[in-house]
PDB file of C-alpha atoms in Angstrom:
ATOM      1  CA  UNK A 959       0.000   0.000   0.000  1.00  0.00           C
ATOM      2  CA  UNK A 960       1.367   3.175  -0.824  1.00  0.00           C
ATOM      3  CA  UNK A 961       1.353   5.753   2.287  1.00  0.00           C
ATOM      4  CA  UNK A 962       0.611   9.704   1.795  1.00  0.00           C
ATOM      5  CA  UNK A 963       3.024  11.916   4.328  1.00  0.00           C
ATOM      6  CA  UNK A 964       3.419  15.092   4.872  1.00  0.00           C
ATOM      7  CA  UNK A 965       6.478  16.797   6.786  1.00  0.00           C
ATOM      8  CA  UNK A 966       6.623  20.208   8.443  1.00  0.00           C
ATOM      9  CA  UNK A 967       9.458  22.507   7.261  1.00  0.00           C
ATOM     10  CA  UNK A 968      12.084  22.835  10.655  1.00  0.00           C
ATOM     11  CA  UNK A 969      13.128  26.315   9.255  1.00  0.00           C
ATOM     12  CA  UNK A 970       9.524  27.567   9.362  1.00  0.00           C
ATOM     13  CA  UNK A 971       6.913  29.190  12.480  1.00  0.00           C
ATOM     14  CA  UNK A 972       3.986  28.929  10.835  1.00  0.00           C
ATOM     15  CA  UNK A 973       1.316  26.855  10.509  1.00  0.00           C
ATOM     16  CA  UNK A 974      -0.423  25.459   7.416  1.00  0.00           C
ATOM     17  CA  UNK A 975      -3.793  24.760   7.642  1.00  0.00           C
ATOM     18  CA  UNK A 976      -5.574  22.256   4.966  1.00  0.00           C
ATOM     19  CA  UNK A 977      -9.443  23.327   5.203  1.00  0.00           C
ATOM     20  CA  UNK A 978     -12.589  21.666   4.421  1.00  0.00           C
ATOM     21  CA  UNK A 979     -15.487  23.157   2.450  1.00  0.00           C
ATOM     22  CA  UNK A 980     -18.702  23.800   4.200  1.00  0.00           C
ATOM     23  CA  UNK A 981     -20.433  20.638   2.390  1.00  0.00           C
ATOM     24  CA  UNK A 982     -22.628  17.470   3.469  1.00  0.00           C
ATOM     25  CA  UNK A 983     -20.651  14.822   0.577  1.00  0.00           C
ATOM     26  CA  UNK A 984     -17.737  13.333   0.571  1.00  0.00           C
ATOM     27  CA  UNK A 985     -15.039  13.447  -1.908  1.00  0.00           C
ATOM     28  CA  UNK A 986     -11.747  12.784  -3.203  1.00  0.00           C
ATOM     29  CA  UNK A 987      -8.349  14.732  -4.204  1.00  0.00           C
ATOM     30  CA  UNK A 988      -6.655  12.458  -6.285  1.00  0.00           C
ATOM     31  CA  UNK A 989      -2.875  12.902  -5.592  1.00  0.00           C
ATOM     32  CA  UNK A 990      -0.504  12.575  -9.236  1.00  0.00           C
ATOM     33  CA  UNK A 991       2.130  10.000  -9.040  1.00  0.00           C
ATOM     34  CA  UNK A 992       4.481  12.887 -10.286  1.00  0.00           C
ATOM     35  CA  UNK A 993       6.982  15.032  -8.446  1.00  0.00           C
ATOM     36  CA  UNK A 994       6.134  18.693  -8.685  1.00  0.00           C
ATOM     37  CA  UNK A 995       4.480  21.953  -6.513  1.00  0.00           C
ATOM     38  CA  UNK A 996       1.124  22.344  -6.377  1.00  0.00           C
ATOM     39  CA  UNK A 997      -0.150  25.375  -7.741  1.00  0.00           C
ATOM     40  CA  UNK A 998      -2.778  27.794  -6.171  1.00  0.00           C
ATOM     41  CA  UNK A 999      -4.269  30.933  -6.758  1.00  0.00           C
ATOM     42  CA  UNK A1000      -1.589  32.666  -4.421  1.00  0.00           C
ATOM     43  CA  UNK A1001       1.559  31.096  -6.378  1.00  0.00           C
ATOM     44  CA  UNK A1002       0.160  31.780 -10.017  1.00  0.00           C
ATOM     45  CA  UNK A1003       0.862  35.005 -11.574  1.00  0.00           C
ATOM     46  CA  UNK A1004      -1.647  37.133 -13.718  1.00  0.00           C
ATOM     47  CA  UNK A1005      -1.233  40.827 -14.508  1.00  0.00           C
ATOM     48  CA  UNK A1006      -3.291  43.231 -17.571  1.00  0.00           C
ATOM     49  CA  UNK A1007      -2.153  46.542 -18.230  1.00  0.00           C
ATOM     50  CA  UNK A1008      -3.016  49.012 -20.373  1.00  0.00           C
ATOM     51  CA  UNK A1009      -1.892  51.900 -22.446  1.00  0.00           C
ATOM     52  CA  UNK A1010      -3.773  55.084 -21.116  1.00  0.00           C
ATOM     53  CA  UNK A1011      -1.555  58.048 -22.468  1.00  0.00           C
ATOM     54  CA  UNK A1012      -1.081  57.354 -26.406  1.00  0.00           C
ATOM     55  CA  UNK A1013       2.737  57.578 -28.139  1.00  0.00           C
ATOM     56  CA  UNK A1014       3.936  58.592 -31.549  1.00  0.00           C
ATOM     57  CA  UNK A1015       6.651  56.879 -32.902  1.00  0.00           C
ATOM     58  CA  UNK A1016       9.187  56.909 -35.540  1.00  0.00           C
ATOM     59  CA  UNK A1017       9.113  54.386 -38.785  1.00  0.00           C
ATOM     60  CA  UNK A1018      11.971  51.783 -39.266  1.00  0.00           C
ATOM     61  CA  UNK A1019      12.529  51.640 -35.070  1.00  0.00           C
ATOM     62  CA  UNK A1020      11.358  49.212 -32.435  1.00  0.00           C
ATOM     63  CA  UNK A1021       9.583  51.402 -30.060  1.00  0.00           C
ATOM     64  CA  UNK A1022       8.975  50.197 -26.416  1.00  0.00           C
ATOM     65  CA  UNK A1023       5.395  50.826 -25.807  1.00  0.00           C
ATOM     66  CA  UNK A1024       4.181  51.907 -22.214  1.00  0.00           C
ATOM     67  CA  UNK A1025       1.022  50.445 -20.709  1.00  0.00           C
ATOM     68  CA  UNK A1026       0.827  52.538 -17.279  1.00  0.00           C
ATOM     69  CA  UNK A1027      -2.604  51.326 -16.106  1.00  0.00           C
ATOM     70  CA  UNK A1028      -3.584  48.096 -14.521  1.00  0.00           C
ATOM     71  CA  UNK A1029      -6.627  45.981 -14.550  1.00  0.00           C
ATOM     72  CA  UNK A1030      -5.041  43.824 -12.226  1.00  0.00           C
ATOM     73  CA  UNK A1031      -1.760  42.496 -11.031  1.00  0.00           C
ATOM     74  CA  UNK A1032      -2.163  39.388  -8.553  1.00  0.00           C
ATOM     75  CA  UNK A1033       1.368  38.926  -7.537  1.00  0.00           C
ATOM     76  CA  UNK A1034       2.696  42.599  -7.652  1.00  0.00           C
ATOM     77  CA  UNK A1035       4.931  41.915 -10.678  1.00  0.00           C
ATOM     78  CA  UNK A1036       4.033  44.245 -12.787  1.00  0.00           C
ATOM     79  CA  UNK A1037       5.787  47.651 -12.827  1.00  0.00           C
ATOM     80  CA  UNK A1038       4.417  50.405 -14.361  1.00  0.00           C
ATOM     81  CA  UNK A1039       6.657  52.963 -14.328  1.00  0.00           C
ATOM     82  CA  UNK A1040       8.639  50.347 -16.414  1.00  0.00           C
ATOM     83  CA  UNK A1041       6.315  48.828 -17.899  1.00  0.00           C
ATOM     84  CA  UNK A1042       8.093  45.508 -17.439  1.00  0.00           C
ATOM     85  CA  UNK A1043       6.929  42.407 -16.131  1.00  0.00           C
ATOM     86  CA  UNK A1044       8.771  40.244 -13.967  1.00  0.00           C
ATOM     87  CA  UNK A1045       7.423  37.269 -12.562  1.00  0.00           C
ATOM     88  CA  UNK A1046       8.910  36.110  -8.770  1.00  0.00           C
ATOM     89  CA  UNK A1047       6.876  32.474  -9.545  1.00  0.00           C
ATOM     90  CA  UNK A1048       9.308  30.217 -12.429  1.00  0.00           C
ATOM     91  CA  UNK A1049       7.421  28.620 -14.713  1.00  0.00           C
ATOM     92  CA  UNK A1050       5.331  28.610 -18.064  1.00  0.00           C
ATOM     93  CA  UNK A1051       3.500  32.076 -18.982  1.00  0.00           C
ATOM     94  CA  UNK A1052       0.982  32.780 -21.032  1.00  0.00           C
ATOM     95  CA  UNK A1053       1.598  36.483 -22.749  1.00  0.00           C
ATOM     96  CA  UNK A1054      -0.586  38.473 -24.804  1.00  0.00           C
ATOM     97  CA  UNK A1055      -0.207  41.832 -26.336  1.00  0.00           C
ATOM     98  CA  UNK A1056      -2.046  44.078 -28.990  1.00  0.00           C
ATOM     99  CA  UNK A1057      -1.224  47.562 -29.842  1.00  0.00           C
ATOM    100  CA  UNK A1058      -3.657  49.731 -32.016  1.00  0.00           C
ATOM    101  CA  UNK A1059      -2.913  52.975 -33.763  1.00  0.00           C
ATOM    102  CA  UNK A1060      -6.112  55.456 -33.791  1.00  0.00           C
ATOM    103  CA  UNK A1061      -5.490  56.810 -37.698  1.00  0.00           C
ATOM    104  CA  UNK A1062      -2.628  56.426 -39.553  1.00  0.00           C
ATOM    105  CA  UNK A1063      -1.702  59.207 -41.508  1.00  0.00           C
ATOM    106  CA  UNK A1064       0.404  57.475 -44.024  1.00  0.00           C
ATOM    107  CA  UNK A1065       0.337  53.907 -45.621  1.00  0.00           C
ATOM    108  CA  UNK A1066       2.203  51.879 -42.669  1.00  0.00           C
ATOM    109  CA  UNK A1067       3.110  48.561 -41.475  1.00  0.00           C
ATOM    110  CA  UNK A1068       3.040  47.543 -37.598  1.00  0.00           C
ATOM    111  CA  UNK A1069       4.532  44.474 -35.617  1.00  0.00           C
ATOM    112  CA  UNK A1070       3.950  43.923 -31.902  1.00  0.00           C
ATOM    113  CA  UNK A1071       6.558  42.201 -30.523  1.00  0.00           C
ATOM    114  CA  UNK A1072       7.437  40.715 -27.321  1.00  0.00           C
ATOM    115  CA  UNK A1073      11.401  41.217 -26.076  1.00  0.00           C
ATOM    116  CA  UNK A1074      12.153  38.237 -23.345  1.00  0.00           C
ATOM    117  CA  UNK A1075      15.030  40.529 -20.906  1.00  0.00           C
ATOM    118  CA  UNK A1076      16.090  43.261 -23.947  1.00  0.00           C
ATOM    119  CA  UNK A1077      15.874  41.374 -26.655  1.00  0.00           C
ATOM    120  CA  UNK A1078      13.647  40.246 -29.974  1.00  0.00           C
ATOM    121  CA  UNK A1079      11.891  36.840 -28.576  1.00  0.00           C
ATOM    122  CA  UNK A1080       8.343  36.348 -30.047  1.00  0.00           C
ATOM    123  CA  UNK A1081       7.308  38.968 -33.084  1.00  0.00           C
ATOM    124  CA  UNK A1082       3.247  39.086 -33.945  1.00  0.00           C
ATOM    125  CA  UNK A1083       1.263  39.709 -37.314  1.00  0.00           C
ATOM    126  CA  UNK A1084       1.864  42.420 -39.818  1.00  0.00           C
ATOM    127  CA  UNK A1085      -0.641  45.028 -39.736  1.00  0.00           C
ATOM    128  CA  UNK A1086      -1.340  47.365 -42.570  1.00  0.00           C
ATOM    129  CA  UNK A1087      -3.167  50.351 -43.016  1.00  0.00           C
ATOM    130  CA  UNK A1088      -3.218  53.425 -45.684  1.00  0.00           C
ATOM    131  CA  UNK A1089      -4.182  56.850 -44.187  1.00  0.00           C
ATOM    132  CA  UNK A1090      -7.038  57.548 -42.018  1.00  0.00           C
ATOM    133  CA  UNK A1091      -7.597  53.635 -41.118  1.00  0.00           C
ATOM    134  CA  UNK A1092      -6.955  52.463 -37.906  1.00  0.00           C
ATOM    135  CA  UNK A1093      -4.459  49.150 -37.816  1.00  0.00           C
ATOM    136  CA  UNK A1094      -4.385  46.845 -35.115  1.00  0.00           C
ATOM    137  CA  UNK A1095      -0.934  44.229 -34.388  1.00  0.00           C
ATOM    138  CA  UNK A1096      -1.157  41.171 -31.830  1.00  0.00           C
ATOM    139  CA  UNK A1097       1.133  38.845 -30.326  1.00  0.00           C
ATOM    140  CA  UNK A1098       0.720  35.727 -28.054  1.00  0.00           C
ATOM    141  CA  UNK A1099       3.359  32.982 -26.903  1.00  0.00           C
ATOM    142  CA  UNK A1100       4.231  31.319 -24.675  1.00  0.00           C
ATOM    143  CA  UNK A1101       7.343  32.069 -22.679  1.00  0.00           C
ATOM    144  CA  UNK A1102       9.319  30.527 -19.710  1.00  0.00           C
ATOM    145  CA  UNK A1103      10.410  32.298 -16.883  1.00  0.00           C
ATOM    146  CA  UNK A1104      13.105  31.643 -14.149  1.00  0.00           C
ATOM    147  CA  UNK A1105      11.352  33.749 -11.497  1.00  0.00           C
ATOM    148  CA  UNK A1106      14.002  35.835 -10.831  1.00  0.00           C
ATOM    149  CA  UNK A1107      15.686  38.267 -12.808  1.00  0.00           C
ATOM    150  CA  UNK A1108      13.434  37.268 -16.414  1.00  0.00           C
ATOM    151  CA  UNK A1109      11.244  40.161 -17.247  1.00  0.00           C
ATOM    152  CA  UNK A1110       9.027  40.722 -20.463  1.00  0.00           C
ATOM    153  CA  UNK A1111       8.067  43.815 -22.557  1.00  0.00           C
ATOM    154  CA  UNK A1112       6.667  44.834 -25.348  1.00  0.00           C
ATOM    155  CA  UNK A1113       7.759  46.920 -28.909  1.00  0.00           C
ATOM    156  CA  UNK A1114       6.579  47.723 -31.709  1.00  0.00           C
ATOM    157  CA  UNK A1115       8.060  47.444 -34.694  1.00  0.00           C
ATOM    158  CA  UNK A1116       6.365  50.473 -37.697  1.00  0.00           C
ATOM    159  CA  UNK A1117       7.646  51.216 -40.751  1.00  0.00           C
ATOM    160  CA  UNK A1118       6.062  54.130 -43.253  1.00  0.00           C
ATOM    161  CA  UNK A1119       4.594  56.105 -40.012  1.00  0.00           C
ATOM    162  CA  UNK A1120       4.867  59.829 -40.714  1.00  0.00           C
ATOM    163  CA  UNK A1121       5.668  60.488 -36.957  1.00  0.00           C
ATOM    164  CA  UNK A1122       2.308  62.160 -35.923  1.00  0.00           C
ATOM    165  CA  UNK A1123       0.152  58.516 -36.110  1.00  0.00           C
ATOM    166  CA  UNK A1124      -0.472  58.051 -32.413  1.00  0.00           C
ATOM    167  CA  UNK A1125      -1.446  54.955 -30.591  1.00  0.00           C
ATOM    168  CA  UNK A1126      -5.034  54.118 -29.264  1.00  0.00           C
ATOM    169  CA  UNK A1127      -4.453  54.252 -26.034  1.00  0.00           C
ATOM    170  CA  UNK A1128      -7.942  52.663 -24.308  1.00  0.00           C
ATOM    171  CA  UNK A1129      -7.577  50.006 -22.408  1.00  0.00           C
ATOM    172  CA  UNK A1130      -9.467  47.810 -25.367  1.00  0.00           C
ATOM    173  CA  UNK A1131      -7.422  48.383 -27.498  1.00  0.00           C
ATOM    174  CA  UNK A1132      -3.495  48.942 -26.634  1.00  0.00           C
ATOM    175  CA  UNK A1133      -2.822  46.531 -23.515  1.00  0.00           C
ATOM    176  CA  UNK A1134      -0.488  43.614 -22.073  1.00  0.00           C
ATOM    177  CA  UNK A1135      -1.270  40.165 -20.549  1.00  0.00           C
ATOM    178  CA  UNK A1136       0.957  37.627 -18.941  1.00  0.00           C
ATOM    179  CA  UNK A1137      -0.619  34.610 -16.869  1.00  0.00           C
ATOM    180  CA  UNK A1138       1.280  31.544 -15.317  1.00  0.00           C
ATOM    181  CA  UNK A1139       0.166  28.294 -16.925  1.00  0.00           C
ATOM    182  CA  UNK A1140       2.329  25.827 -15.224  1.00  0.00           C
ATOM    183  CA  UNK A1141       5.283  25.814 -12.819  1.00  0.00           C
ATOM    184  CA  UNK A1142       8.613  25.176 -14.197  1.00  0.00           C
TER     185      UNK A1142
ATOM    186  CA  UNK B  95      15.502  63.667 -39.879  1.00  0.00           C
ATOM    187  CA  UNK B  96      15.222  60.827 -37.943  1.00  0.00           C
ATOM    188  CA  UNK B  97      17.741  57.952 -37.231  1.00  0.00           C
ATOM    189  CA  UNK B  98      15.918  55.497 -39.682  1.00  0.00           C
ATOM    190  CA  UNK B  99      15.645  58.237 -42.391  1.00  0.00           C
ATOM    191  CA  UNK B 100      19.649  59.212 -42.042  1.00  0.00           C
ATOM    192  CA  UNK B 101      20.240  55.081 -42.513  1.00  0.00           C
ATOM    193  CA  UNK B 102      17.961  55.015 -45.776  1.00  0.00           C
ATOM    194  CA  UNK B 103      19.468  57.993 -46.874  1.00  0.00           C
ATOM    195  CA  UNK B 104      23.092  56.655 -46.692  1.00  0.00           C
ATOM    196  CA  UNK B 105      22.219  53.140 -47.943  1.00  0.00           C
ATOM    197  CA  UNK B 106      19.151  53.344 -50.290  1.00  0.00           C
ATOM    198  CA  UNK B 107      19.444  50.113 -51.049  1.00  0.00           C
ATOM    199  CA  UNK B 108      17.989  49.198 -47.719  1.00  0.00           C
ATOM    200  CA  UNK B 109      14.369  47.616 -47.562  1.00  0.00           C
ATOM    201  CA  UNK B 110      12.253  47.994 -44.688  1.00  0.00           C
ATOM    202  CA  UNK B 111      12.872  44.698 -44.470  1.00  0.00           C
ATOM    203  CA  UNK B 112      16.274  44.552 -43.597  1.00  0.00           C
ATOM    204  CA  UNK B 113      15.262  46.621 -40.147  1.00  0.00           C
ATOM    205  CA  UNK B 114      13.430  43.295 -38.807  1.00  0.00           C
ATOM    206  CA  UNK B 115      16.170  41.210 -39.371  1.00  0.00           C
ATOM    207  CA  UNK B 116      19.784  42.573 -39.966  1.00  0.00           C
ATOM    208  CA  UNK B 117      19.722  45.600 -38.719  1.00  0.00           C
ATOM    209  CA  UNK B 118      17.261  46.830 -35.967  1.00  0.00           C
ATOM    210  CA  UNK B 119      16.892  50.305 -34.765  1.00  0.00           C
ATOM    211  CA  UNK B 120      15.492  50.732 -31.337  1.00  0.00           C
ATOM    212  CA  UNK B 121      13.849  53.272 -28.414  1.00  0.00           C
ATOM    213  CA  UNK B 122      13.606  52.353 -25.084  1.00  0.00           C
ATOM    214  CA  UNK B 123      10.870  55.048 -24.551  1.00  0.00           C
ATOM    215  CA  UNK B 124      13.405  56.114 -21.600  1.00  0.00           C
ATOM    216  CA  UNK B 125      13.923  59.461 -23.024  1.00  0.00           C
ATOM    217  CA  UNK B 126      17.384  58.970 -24.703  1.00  0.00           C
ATOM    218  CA  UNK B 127      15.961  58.491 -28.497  1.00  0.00           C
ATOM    219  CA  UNK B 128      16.378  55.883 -31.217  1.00  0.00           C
ATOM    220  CA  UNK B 129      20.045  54.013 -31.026  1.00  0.00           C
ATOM    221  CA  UNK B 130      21.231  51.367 -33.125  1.00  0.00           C
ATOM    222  CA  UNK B 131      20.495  47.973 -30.996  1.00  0.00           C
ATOM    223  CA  UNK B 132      21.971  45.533 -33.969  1.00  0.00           C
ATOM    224  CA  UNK B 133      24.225  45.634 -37.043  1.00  0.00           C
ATOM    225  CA  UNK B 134      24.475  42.957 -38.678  1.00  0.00           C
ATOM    226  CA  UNK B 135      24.042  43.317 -42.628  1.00  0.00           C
ATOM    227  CA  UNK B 136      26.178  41.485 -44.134  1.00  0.00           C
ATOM    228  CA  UNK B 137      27.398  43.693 -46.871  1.00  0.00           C
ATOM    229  CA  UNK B 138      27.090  47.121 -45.810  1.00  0.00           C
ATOM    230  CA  UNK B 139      29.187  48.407 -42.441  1.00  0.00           C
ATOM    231  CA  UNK B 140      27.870  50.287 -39.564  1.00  0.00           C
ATOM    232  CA  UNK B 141      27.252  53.586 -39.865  1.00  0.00           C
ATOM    233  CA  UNK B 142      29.249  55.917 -37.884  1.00  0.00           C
ATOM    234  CA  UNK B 143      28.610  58.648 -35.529  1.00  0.00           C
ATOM    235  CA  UNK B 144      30.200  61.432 -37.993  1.00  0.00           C
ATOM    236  CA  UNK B 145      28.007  59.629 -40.588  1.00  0.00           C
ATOM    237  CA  UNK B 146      25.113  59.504 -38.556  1.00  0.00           C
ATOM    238  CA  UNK B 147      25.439  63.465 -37.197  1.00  0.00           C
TER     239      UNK B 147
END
């Protein structure tokens, strides 16, 4: 028969606490036969931000793009004076990120891109647009993080912008996502 | 004139291309402007401050 233990930490004070739910049935957690941490709401990472003061920026140049208001950050790793994010959990995330320009006023070409600590790691689609339209450039990957000293943001790559086209910057429309999926 | 426009107007050649892949121009949105982050073209050298002033 195999045997379920569980051992206190010497180092630690405090006390851990495994609850039951107010209920009248019985049920069952069925352990994995796999080594691993278990992950909770309180060890899982989400943050959305978005951009609420709109830039301009220059054709041929990756331009960091600022998203300076959250919706919510769960774990505090979200910085937005910096607008980096930098998860204190290792493992798998999630990211998402979409920026929209309002209207273009010349024929131009937009990538989103996501930079993994300073540099290129995951670009998105091509957006075009002539003048007066609106163009809209997503990304999504999924990117692994060591919990320490990894941090994510976002660029955007524009070519053909006359240097007046600014973003959209409502939170539907110009924002950045990162979620933990698994633990490393 | 702006960084990218004083590269196209040295090497015309250049497609917009070339700045996703050989050659990217960047701005850290920290207030200090557009820099050159890589050079790596394989034909045509760096440009240099005096060319780029």
């Amino acid at each position: 028969m195999s045997l379920v233990a569980i051992s206190g930490n010497a180092s630690g004070t405090g006390t851990l606490t495994i609850a039951a739910p107010n209920t009248n049935s019985n049920y069952t957690l069925n352990l994995p036969a796999a080594a691993g941490t278990v992950m909770v709401s309180g060890n899982m990472p989400a943050f959305s931000a978005y951009q609420s003061s709109a830039q301009t920026l220059s054709g041929g140049v990756a331009t960091k793009i600022t998203f300076t208001t959250e919706e919510f950050d769960t774990n505090s790793n979200y910085d937005t004076t910096t607008s980096r994010f930098t998860p204190t959990v290792a493992g798998y995330y999630q990211v998402n990120a979409c920026v929209t320009f309002a209207n273009a006023t010349a024929a131009e070409q937009n990538r989103t891109q996501i930079y993994k600590n300073g540099a290129q790691a995951k670009i998105g689609n091509n957006a075009t647009s002539t003048v007066n339209q609106g163009a809209t450039s997503v990304v999504s990957a999924l990117i692994s993080m060591n919990g320490s000293t990894d941090y994510l943001e976002v660029y955007l790559f524009a070519t053909g912008l006359g240097g007046t086209t600014p973003t959209n910057a409502i939170a539907g429309a110009t924002y950045f996502q990162a979620s933990m999926v698994r633990g490393a | 004139m702006t960084l990218f426009e004083k590269i196209k107007a040295l090497y015309p050649t250049l497609q917009d291309a070339d700045f996703l892949d050989t050659i990217r121009l960047q701005n850290d949105s920290d207030g200090k402007g557009d820099y050159i982050a890589k050079w790596e073209h394989p034909t045509l050298p760096k440009p240099t401050d005096e060319q780029l002033a």
